Coordinates of C-alpha atoms in Angstrom, one line a residue:
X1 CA 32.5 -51.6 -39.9
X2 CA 32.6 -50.8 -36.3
X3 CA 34.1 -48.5 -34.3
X4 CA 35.9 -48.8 -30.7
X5 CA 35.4 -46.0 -28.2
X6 CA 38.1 -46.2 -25.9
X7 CA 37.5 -44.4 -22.1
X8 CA 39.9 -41.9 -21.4
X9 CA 41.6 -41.8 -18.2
X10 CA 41.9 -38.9 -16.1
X11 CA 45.5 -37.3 -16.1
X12 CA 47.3 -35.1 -13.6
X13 CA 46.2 -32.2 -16.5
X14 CA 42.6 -32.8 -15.6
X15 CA 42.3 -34.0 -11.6
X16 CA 38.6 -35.3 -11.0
X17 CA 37.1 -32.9 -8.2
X18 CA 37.0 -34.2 -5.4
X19 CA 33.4 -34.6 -3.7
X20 CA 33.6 -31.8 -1.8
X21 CA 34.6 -29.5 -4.7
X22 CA 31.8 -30.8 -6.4
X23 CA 29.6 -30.1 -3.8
X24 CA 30.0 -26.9 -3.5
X25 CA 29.8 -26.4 -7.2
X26 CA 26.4 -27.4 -7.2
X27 CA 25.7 -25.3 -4.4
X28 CA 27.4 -22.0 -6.0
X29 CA 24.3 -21.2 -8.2
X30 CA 21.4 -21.8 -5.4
X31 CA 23.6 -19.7 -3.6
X32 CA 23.7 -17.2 -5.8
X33 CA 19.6 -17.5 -6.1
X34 CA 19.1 -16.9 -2.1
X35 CA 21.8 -14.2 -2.4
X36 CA 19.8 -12.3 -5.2
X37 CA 16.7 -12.3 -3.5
X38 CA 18.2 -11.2 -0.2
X39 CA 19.6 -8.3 -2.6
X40 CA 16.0 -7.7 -3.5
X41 CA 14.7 -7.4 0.0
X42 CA 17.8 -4.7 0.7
X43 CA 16.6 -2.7 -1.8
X44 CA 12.8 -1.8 -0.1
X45 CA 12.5 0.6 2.8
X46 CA 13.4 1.8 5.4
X47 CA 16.8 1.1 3.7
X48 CA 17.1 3.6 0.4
X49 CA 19.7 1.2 -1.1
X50 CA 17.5 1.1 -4.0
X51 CA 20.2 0.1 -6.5
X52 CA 20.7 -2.8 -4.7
X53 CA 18.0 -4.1 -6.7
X54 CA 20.4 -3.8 -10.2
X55 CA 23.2 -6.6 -8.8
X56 CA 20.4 -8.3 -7.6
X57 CA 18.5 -8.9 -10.6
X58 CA 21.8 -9.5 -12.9
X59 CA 22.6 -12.1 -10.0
X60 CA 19.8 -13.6 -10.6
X61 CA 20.2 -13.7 -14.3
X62 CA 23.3 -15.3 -13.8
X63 CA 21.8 -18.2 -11.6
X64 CA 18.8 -18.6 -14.6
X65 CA 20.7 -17.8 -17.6
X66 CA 20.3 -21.2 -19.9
X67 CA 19.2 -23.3 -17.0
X68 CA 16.8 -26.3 -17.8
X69 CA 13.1 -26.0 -16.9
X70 CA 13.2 -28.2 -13.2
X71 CA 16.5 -25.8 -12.4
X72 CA 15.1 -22.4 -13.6
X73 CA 12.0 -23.3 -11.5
X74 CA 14.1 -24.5 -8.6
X75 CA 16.1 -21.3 -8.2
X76 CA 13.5 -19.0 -8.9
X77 CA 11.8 -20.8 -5.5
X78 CA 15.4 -20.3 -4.0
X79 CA 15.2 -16.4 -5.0
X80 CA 11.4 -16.0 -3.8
X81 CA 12.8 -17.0 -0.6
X82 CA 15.6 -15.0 0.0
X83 CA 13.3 -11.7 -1.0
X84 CA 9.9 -12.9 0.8
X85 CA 11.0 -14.3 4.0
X86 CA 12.7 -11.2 5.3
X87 CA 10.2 -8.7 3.3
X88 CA 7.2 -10.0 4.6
X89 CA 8.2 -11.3 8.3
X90 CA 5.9 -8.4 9.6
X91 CA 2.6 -10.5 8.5
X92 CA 3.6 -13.4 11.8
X93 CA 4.2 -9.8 14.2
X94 CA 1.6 -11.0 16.1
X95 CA 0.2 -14.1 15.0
X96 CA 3.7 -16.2 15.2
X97 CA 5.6 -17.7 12.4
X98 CA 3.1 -20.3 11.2
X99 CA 1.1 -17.8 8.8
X100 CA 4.0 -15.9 7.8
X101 CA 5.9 -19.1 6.5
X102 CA 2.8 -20.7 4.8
X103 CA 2.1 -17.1 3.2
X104 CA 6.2 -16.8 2.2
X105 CA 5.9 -20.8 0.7
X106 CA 2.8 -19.8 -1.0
X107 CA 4.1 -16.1 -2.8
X108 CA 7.4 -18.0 -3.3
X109 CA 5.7 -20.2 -5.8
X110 CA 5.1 -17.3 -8.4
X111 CA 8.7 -16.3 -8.0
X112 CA 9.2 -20.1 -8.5
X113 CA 7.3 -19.7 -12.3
X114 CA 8.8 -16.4 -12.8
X115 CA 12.6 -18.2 -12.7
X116 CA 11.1 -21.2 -15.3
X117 CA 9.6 -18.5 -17.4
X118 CA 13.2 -16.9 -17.3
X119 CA 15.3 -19.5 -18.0
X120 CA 13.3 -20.6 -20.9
X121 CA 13.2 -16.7 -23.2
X122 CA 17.2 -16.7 -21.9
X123 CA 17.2 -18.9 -25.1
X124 CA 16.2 -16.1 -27.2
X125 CA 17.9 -13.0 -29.2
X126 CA 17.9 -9.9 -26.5
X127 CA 16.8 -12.6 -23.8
X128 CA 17.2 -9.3 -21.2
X129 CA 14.3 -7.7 -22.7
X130 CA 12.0 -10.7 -23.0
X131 CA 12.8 -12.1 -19.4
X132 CA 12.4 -8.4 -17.8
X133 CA 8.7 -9.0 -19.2
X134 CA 8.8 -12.5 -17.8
X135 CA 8.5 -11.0 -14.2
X136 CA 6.4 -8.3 -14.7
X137 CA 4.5 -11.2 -15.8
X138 CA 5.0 -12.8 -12.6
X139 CA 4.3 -10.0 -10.5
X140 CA 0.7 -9.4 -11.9
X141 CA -0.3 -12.9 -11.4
X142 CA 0.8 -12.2 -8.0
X143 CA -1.3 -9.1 -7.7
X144 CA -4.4 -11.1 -8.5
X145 CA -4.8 -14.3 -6.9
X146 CA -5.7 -15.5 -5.2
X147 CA -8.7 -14.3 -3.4
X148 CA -7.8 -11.0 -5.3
X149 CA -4.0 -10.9 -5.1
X150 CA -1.3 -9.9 -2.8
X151 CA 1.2 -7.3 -4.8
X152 CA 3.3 -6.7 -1.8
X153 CA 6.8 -6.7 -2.7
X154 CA 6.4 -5.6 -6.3
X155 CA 9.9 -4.1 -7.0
X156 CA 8.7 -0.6 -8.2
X157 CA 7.7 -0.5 -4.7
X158 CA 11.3 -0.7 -3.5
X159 CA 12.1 2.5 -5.7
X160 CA 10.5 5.7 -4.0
X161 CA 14.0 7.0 -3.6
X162 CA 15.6 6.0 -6.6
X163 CA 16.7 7.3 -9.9
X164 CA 14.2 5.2 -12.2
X165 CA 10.8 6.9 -10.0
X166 CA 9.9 9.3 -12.8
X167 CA 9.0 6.1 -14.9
X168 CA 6.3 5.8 -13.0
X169 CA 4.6 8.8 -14.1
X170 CA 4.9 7.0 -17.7
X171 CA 3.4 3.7 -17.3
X172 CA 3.1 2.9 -13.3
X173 CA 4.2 -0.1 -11.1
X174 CA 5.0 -2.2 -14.3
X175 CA 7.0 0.2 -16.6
X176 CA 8.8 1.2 -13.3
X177 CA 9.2 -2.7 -12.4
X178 CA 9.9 -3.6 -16.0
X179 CA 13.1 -0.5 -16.3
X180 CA 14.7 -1.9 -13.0
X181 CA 14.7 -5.3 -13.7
X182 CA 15.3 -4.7 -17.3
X183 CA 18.5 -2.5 -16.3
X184 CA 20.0 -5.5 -14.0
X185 CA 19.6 -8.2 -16.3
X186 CA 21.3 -5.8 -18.7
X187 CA 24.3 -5.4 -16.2
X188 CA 24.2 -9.3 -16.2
X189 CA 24.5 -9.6 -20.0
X190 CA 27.5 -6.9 -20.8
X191 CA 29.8 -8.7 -17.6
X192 CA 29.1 -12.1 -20.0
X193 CA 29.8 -10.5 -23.6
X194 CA 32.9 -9.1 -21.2
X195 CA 34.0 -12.3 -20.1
X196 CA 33.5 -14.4 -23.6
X197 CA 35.6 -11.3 -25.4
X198 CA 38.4 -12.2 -22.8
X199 CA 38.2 -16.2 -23.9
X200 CA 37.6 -15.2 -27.2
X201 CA 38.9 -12.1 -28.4
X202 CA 35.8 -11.9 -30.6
X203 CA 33.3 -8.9 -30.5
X204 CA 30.0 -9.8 -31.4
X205 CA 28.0 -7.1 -32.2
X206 CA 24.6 -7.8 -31.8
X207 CA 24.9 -9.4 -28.7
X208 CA 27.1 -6.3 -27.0
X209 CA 24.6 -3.3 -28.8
X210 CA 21.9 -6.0 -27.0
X211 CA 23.6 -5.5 -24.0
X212 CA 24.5 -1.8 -24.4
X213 CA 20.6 -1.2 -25.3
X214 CA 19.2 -2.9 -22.1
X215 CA 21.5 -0.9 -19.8
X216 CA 21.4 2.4 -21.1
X217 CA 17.6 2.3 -22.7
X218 CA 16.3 2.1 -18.6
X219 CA 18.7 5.0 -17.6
X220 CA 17.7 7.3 -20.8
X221 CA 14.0 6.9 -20.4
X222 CA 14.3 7.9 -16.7
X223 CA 15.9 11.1 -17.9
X224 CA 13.3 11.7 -20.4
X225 CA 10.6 11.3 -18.1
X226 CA 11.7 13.7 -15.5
X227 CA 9.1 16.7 -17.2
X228 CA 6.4 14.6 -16.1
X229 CA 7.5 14.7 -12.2
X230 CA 6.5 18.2 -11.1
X231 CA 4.7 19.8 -7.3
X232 CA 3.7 23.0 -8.8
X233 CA -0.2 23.5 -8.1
X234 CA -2.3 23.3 -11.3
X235 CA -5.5 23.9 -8.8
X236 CA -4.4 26.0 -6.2
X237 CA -3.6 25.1 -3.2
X238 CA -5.6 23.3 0.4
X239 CA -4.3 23.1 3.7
X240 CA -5.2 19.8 4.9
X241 CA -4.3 18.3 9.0
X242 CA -4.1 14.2 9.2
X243 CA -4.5 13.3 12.5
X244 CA -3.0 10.5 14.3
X245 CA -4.4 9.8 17.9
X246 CA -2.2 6.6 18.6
X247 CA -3.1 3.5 20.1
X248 CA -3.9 2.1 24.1
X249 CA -1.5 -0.6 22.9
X250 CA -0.2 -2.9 19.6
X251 CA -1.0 -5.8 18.2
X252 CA -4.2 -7.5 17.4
X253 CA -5.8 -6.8 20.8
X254 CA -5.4 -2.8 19.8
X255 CA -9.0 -2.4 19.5
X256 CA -9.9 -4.0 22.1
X257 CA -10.4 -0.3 24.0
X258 CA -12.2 0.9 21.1
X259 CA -13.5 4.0 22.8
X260 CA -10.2 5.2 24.3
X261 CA -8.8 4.9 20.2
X262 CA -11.6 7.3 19.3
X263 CA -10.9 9.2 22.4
X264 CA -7.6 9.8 21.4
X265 CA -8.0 10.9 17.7
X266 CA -10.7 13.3 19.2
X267 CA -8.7 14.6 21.4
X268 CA -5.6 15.0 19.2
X269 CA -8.2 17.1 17.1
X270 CA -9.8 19.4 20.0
X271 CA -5.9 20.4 20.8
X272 CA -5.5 21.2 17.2
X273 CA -8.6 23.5 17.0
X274 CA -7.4 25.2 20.0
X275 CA -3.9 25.7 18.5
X276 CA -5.8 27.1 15.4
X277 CA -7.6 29.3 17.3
X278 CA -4.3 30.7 19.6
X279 CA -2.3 30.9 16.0
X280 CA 0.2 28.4 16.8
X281 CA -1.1 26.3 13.7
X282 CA -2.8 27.5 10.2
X283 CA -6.4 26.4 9.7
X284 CA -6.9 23.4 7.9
X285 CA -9.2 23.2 5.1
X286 CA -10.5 19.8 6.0
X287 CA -8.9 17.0 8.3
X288 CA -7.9 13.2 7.6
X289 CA -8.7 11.0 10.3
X290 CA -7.0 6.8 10.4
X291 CA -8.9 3.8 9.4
X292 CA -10.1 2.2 12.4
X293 CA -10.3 5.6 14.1
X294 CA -13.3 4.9 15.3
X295 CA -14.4 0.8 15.6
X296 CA -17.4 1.8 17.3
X297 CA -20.0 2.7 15.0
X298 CA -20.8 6.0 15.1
X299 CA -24.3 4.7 13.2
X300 CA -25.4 2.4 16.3
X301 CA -23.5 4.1 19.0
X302 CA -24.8 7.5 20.3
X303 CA -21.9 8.0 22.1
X304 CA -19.2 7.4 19.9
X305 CA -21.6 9.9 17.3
X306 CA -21.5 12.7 20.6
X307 CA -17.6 12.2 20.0
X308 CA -17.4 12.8 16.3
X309 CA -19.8 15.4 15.9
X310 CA -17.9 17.2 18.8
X311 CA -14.7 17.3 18.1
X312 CA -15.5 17.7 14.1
X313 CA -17.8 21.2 15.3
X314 CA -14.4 22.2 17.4
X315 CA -12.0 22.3 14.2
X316 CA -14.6 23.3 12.3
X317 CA -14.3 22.1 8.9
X318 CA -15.0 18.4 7.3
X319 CA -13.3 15.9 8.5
X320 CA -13.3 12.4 7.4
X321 CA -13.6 9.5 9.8
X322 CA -12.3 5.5 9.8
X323 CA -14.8 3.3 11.1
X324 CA -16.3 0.1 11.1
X325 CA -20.1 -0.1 10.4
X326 CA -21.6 -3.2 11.8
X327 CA -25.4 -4.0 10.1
X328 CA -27.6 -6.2 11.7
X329 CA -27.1 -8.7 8.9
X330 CA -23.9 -9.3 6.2
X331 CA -20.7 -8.2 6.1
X332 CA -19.1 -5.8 8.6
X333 CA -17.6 -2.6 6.4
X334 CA -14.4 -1.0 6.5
X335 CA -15.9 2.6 5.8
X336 CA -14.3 6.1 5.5
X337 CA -17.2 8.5 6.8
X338 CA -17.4 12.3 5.1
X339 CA -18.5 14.3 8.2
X340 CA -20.0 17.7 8.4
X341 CA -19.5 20.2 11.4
X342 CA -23.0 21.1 10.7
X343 CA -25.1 18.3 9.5
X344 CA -22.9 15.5 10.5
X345 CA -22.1 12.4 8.0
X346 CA -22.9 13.2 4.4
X347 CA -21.4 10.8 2.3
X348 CA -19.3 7.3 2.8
X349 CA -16.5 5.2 1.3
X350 CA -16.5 1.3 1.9
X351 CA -12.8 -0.1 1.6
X352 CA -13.2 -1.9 -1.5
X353 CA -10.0 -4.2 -1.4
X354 CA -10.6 -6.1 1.7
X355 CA -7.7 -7.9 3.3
X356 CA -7.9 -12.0 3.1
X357 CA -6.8 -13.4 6.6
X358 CA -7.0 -10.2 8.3
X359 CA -10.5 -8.7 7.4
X360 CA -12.0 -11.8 6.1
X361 CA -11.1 -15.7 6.7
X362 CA -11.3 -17.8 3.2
X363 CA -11.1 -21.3 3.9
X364 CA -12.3 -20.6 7.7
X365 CA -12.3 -24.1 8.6
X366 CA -9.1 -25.2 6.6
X367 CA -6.9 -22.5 7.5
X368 CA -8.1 -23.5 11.4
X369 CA -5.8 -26.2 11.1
X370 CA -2.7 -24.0 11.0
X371 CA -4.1 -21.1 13.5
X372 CA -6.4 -20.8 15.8
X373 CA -6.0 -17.1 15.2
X374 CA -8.2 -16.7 12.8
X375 CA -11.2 -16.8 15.0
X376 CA -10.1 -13.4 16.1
X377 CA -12.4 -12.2 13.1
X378 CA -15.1 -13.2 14.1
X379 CA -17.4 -11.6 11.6
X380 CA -16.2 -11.5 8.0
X381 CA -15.4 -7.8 6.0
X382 CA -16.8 -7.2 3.1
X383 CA -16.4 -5.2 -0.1
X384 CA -17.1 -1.9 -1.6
X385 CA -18.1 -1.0 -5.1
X386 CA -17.8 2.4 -5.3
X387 CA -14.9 4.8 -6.3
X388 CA -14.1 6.8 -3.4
X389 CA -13.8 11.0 -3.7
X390 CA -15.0 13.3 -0.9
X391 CA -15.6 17.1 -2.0
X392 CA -14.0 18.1 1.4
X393 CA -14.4 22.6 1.3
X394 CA -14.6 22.1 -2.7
X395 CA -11.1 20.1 -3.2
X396 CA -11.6 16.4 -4.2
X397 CA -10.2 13.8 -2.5
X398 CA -9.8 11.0 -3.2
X399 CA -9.6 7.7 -0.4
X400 CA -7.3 4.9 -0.8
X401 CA -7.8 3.0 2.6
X402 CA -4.4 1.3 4.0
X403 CA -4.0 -2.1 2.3
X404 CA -5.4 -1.0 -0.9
X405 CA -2.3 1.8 -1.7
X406 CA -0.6 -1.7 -3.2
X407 CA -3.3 -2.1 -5.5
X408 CA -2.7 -0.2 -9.2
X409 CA -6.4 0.4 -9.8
X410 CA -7.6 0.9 -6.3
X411 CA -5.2 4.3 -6.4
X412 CA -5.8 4.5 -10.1
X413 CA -9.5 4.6 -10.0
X414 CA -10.1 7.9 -8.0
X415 CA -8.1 9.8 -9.6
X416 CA -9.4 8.9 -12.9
X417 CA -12.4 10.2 -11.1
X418 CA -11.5 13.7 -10.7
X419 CA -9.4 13.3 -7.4
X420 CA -6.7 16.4 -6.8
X421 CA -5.2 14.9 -3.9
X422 CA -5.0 11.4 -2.4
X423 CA -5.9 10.6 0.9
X424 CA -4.2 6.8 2.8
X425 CA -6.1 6.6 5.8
X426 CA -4.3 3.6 7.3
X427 CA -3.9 1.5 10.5
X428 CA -0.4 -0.2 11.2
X429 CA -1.0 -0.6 14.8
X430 CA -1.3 -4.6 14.5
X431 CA 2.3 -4.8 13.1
X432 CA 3.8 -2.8 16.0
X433 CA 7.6 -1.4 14.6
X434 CA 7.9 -3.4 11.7
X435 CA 8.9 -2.4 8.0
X436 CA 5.4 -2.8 7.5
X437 CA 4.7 1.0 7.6
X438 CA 7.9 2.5 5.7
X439 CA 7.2 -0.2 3.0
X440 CA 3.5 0.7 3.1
X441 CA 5.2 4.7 3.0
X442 CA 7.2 4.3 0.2
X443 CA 4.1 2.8 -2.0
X444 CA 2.2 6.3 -1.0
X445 CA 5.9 8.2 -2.5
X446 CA 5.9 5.7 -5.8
X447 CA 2.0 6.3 -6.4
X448 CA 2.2 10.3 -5.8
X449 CA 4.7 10.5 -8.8
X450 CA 2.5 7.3 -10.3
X451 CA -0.6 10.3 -10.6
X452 CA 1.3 13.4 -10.2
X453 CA -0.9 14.1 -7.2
X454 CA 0.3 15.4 -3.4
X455 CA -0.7 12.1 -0.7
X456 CA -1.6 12.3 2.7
X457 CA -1.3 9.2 5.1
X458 CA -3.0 9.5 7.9
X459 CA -2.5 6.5 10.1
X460 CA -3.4 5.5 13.8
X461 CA 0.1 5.0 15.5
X462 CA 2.5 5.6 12.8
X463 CA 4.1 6.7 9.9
X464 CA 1.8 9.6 9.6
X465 CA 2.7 11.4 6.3
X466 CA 2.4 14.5 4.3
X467 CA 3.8 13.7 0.5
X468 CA 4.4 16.3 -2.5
X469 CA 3.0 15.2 -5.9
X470 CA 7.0 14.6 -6.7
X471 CA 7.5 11.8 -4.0
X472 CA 9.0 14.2 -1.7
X473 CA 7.7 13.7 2.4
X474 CA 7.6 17.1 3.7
X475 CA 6.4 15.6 7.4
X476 CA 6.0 13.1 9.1
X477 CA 5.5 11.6 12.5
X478 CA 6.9 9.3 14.9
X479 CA 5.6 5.5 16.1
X480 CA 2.9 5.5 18.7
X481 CA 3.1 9.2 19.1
X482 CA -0.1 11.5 19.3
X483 CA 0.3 14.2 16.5
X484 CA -1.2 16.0 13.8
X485 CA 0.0 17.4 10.8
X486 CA -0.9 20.4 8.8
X487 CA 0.4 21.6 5.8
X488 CA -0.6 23.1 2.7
X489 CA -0.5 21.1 -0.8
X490 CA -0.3 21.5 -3.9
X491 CA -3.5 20.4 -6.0
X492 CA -3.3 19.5 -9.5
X493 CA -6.0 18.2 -11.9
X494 CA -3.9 16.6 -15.6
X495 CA -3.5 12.7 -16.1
X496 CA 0.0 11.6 -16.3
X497 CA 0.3 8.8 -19.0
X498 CA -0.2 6.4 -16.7
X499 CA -3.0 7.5 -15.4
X500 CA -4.9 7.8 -18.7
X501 CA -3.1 4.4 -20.3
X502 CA -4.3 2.4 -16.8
X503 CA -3.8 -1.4 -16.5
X504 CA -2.3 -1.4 -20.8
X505 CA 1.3 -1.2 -20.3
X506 CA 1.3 -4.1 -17.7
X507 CA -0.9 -5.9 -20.5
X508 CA 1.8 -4.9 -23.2
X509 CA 4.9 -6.3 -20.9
X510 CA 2.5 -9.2 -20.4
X511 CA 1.6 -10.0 -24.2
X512 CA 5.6 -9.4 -24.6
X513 CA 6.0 -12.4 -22.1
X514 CA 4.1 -14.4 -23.6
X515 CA 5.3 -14.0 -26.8
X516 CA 8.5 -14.5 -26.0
X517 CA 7.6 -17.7 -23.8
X518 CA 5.4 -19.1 -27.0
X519 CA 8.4 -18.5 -29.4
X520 CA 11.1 -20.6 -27.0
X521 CA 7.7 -23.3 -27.0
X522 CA 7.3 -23.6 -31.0
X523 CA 11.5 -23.5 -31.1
X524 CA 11.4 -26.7 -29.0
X525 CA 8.4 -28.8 -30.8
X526 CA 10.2 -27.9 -34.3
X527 CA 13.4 -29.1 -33.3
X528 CA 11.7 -32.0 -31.8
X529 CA 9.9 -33.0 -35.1
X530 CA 13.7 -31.9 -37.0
X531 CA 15.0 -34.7 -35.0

């Protein structure tokens, strides 16, 4: 027996699209990917359209949901794009686009992995909850290589002024991450139950209490978390000044008058002790200086010492100070100096999250190539190894030096340490008026309700900041503006959860991820085998 398939011809009924139509059919859903990752980047500072992030993420879930492997990869490179390009165009301020694009390609990649890892758990019962993990997943391989990670852009970071913050108190950066992405996929998944009940006129109700779940679970666990969010003092109080002295100019060349930027922070300082002394401003209990505050070091330079020491005996209390120490062999160090009125330094903190490509050159003679811009660092940074808290007039500090505030441990560690307060000593100046510094200023806001401790961010030319343990800025300055800030904060001493749970609930939405991805993987080799 045999059977005859006869082709069926189109009919006016079913009009074959025209090349043109189909064209732009193909293009709808890369669209869509560029579109959700442009959403993405609307969502960070200095914007506070935070729930832009929500119809960005359930975009996204509509360009990934049931895609094949090549496409979910694909898009998700498409997405990275639209988020990265404009979020990180600050790195090429000075350099030129060459870095910035190679550095966008490269952190596009993960996105890339994220979308695959997506597309494949979309397969799965309560897909929303599984793919949430999926890039949480994707962010913390991001945060750790290579050469140590680059978590900029992580989208908890884009929340300091929204409505899911307090869920950083319960678990950090990931839980917060995990809630907002969670929340938009959610959105994505109760418009498509919507649209197959219209087609259908069939409610199925595992899938909508699924849908239901992963919209409403995000908004009721911000709501329960809001006890944990508080700016009472558990410690009293401490009146602490940052100082910022500003810059001779921006741009990588800003320290090339290294004496006039340690001229300017100690003079900053002088007129704040003599405004402390004519009452126009409360006395500070200790004073924040920027990194780089001084480059010369104070260790090998007597004069840049005479400096310190004299403008540090005018205020009159201990003050910490940026610098860069400069052995006669190894590494230079990025070190935060403790620094006595009376018996000068007395203890140090060595930045332990050194910066690749800024601090240090891996691949010096590869990455040559590309930029001849790397020679500007002439002499490699290295790494701390020590937890940084100053007792500064008996309140502990603890130092978090500029790049490192992206870093969950680096802000986790101190305070685990005993740290009532955080200190951000930071220096912006090579990124001139870029995003840079408000992103940078909204990580300070996320980890202050992170650790339920008040931040200070002291930086050379800008955004100085004073931050309540809530997230709230109380002041601030202006870009390349001499000006120092006093104000008393509040000082508290208890562990939220996610201070005492550290780096497990990232593991947990990890191990979720890869559960979920594992499950999708033995599906596929049974039904293989089945066939």
């Amino acid at each position: 027996m045999s059977a005859t398939i006869t082709p069926v011809e189109p009919t006016a009924s079913a009009p074959v699209p025209s090349g043109g139509r189909r064209l732009l059919r193909r293009l709808v859903r890369p669209g869509g990917a560029v579109l959700s990752g442009v959403l993405l980047y609307a969502s960070f500072p200095p914007r506070t359209l935070w729930w832009l992030a929500l119809p960005g993420f359930a975009l996204l879930a509509w360009s990934l949901y049931g895609r094949r492997l090549r496409a979910g990869f694909g898009l998700g490179y498409l997405a990275g794009l639209g988020f990265l390009l404009p979020l990180l165009v600050w790195t090429g301020e000075e350099v030129g686009p060459v870095p910035w694009l190679g550095l966008v390609l490269f952190e596009a990649l993960f996105v890339a992995l994220t979308g695959l890892g997506i597309a494949v758990v979309s397969r799965l019962p309560a897909w929303p909850v599984w793919a949430a993990a999926v890039w949480i997943l994707g962010e913390a391989a991001r945060a750790r290589v290579p050469f140590g990670g680059f978590p900029w852009g992580k989208i908890a970071f884009g929340q300091a002024d929204g409505f899911f913050l307090p869920l950083a108190a319960v678990g950090g950066t990931p839980v917060l991450g995990f809630a907002v992405v969670l929340c938009g996929f959610g959105l994505y998944e109760a418009v498509r139950q919507a649209v197959a009940y219209r087609e259908t006129r069939k409610v199925p109700r595992a899938a909508v209490a699924v849908a239901a779940a992963t919209v409403l679970a995000p908004v009721a666990a911000a709501f329960a978390a809001l006890p944990l969010v508080s700016d009472a003092a558990e410690n009293g109080t401490a009146t602490v000044a940052a100082i910022q002295g500003n810059v001779p100019r921006a741009g990588l060349d800003f320290n090339a008058q290294r004496r006039a930027v340690l001229d300017n922070h100690a003079r900053v300082t002088e007129q704040l002790a003599a405004d402390v002394r004519a009452g126009k401003e409360p006395r500070p209990d200790f004073v924040l200086w920027p990194e780089n505050s001084s480059d010369l070091d104070p260790y090998r330079n007597p004069d840049a010492r005479l400096v310190i020491d004299e403008a540090v005996k005018a205020i009159g209390v201990p003050t910490v100070i940026g610098t860069v120490l400069s052995p006669d062999t190894g590494k230079l160090r990025n070190t935060m100096i403790q620094w006595d009125p009376e018996r000068g330094p007395v203890n140090t903190y060595d930045k332990r999250h050194v910066q690749p490509f800024g601090e240090y050159i891996p691949m010096r003679s590869f990455v040559r190539l590309f930029s001849s811009d790397v020679d500007r660092v002439q002499r490699d940074f290295g790494p701390g190894h020590k937890v940084g808290v100053f007792d500064l007039a008996g309140t502990r500090v603890g130092m978090v030096t500029c790049f490192e505030a992206a870093f969950d441990g680096a802000v986790r560690d101190p305070v685990a340490a005993g740290a009532e307060l955080i200190a951000v000593p930071s220096n912006n100046a090579t990124f001139d008026r870029s995003e840079m510094t408000y992103q940078q200023l909204a990580m300070s806001r996320v980890r202050a309700v992170e650790h339920s401790r008040a931040v200070v961010v002291s930086a050379t030319s800008g955004v100085s900041a004073i931050i309540r343990p809530d997230g709230t800025v109380v002041e601030r300055t202006t870009w390349f503006t001499p000006a120092a800030l006093v104000d008393k904060v509040a000082l508290r001493t208890s562990l939220t959860p996610a201070t005492r749970l550290g780096a497990l609930p990232e593991w947990l939405l990890m191990t979720v991820a890869a559960a979920g991805l594992g499950w999708v993987t033995v599906r596929s080799v049974r039904a293989r085998r089945g066939a």
